[in-house]
Every structure is written in C-alpha cells, then in structure tokens.
Short mmCIF file of C-alpha atoms in Angstrom, two decimals:
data_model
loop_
_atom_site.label_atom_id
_atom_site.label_comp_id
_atom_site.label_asym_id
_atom_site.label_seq_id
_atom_site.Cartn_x
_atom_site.Cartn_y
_atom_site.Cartn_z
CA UNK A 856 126.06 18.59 104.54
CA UNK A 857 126.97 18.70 100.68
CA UNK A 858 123.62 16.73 99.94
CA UNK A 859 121.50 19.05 102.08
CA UNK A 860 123.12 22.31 100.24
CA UNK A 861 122.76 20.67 97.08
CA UNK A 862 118.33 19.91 98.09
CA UNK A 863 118.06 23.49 99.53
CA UNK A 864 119.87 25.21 96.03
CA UNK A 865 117.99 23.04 94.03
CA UNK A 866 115.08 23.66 95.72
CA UNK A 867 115.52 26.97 95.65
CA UNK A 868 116.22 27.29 91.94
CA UNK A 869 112.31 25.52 91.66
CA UNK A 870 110.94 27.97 93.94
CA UNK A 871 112.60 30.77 92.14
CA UNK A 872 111.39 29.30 88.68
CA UNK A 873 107.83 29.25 90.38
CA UNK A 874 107.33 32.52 91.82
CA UNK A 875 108.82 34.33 88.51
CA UNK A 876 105.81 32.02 86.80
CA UNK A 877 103.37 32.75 89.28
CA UNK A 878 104.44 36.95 88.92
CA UNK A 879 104.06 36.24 85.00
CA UNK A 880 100.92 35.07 84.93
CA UNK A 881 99.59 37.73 87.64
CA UNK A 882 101.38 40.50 85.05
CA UNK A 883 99.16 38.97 82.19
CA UNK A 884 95.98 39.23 84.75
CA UNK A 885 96.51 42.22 85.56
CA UNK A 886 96.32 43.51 82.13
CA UNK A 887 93.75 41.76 81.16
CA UNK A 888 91.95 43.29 83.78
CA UNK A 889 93.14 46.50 83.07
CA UNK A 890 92.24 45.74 79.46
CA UNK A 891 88.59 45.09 80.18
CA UNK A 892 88.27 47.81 82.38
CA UNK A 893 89.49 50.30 79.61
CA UNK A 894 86.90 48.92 77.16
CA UNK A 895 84.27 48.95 79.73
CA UNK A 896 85.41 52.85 80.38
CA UNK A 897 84.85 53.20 76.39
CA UNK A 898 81.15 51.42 76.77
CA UNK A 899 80.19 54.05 79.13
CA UNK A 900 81.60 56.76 77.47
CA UNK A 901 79.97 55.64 74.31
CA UNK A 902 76.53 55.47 76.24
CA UNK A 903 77.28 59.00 77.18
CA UNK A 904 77.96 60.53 74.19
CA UNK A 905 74.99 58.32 72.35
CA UNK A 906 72.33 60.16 75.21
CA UNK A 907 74.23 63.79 74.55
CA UNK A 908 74.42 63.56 70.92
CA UNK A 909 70.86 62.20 70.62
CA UNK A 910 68.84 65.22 73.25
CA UNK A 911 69.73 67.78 70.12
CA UNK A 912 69.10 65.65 67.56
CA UNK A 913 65.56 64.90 68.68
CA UNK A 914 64.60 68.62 69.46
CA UNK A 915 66.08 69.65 66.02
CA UNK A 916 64.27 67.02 64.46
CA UNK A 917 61.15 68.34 66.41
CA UNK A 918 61.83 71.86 65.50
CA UNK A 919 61.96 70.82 61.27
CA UNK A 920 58.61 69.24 61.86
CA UNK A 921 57.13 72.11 63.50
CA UNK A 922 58.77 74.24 60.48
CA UNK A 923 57.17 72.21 57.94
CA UNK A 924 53.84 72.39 59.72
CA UNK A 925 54.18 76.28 59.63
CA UNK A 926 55.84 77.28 56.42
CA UNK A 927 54.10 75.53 53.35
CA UNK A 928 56.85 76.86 51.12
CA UNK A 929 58.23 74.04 48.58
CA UNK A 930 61.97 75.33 48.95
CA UNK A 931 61.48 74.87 52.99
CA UNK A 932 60.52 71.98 52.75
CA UNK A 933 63.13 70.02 50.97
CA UNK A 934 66.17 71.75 53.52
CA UNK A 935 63.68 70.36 55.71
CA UNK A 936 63.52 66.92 54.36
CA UNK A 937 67.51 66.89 54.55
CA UNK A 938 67.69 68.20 57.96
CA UNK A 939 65.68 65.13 59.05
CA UNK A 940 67.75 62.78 56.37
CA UNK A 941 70.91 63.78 58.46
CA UNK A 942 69.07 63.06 61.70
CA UNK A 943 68.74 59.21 60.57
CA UNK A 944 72.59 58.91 59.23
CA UNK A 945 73.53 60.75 63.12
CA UNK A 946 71.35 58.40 65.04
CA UNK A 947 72.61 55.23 62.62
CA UNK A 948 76.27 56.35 63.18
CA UNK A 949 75.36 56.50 66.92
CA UNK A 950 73.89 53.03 67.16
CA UNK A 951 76.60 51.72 65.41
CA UNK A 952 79.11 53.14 68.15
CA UNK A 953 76.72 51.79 70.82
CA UNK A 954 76.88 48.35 68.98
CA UNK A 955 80.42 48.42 68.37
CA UNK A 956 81.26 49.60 71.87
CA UNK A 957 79.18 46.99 73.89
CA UNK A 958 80.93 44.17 75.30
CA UNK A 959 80.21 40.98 74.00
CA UNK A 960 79.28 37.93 76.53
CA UNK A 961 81.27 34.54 75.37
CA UNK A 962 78.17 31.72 74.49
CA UNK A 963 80.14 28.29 75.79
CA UNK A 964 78.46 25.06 73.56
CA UNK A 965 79.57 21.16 73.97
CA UNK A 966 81.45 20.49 70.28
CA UNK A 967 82.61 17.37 68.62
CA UNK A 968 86.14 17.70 68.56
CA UNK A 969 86.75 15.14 66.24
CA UNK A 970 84.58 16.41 63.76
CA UNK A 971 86.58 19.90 63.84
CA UNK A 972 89.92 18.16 63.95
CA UNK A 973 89.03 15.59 60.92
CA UNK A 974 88.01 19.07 59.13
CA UNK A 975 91.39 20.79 60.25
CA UNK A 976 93.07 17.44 58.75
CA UNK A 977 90.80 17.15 55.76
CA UNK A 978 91.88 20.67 54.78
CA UNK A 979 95.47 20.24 55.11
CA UNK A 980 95.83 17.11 53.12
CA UNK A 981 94.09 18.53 50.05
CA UNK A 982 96.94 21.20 50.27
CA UNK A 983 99.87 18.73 50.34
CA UNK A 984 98.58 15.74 47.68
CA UNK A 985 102.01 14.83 46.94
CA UNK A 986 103.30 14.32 50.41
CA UNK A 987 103.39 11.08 51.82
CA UNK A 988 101.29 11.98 54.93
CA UNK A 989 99.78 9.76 57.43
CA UNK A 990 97.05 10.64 59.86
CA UNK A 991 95.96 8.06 62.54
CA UNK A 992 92.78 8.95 64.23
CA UNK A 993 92.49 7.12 67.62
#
C-alpha cells in the first residue's frame, strides 16, 4: 500500500510539473499571438492612414499645379514649388511608416554550422590571448 501511495504522489508531482509546463508554454503562445495580432492591427492601421493622408495630398498637389498653370506670377510660383516640396517629404514619411509597419516574412536557408561556430570561436580566442584555452572541434 506504502509503495502504491508513494507511485501515485510521485506520479502526481510529474503530472503537476507537466501541466504547469504545458500552461507556461500556452501563456507564452498566447502572447505571441496576441503580439502578432497587435502589430498586424498597426499594419492595417498604417495602410489606413497612408490611403487618408495621401487622397489630400494628391488633390493639393493637383490644385498647386493648376495654380501655377493659371497665375504666371514669380512670387506664386516659388510657395508653389514648396507646397509640392512638402508633398514629397509627406508621401516619403508615409512610405516609410508603410515600410516600417509591414510585417516581415522569416527567409529559412541550409547554413554551415561549423563555419559560424569556428567564427564564434575564432573571435573569442583573439579576445583572451593569454588564457590557456582549448577548443576541440569534433
């Protein structure tokens, strides 16, 4: 009877330790998940304000030209020319939003491990020359 109760609480004690790591690493899914949603949310909402930022920039830009085309007065024409140089800085600040905001897809390659790793060691060695450090490579 002692041996079974001593299985069934040991047991138990691995169960326990296994569900609390199972509920960890469902905790860390979760927020990645929740994580990647937000920054998808912030994608969209950058595309958003990109397409309602961009509608008036185009029709003022539009409007300057048709100014210019009109009104051959010197003066005009350089607010005119700065009008449509603050067009170009709104547009590059928006496509640097949209770039910034988009979510990048990982690229997966085959790599040489020991190449990185002889690197990694190659580095640290030059850093400790008067250490008596052994590496063997296998």
């Amino acid at each position: 009877m002692k041996k079974a109760e001593e299985i069934l609480r040991r047991d138990k004690e691995a169960l326990e330790k296994l569900v609390y790591e199972k509920a960890q690493e469902l905790t860390a899914a979760q927020k990645e998940i929740d994580r990647a949603k937000r920054l998808s949310d912030i994608g969209a909402l950058a595309a958003t304000v990109a397409h309602e930022l961009r509608n008036p920039l185009a029709d003022i830009g539009l409007l300057a030209y048709h100014i210019k085309k009109i009104i051959k007065d010197p003066r005009v024409e350089g607010d005119l020319s700065t009008i449509n140089k603050r067009i170009s800085e709104a547009d590059q600040i928006i496509n640097n939003v949209l770039s910034y905001s988009k979510i990048k897809i990982a690229r997966f390659q085959t790599v040489k491990v020991n190449n990185i790793l002889k690197e990694c060691i190659d580095g640290w060695m030059g850093k400790f020359p008067s250490q008596d450090i052994t590496v063997n490579v296998k």
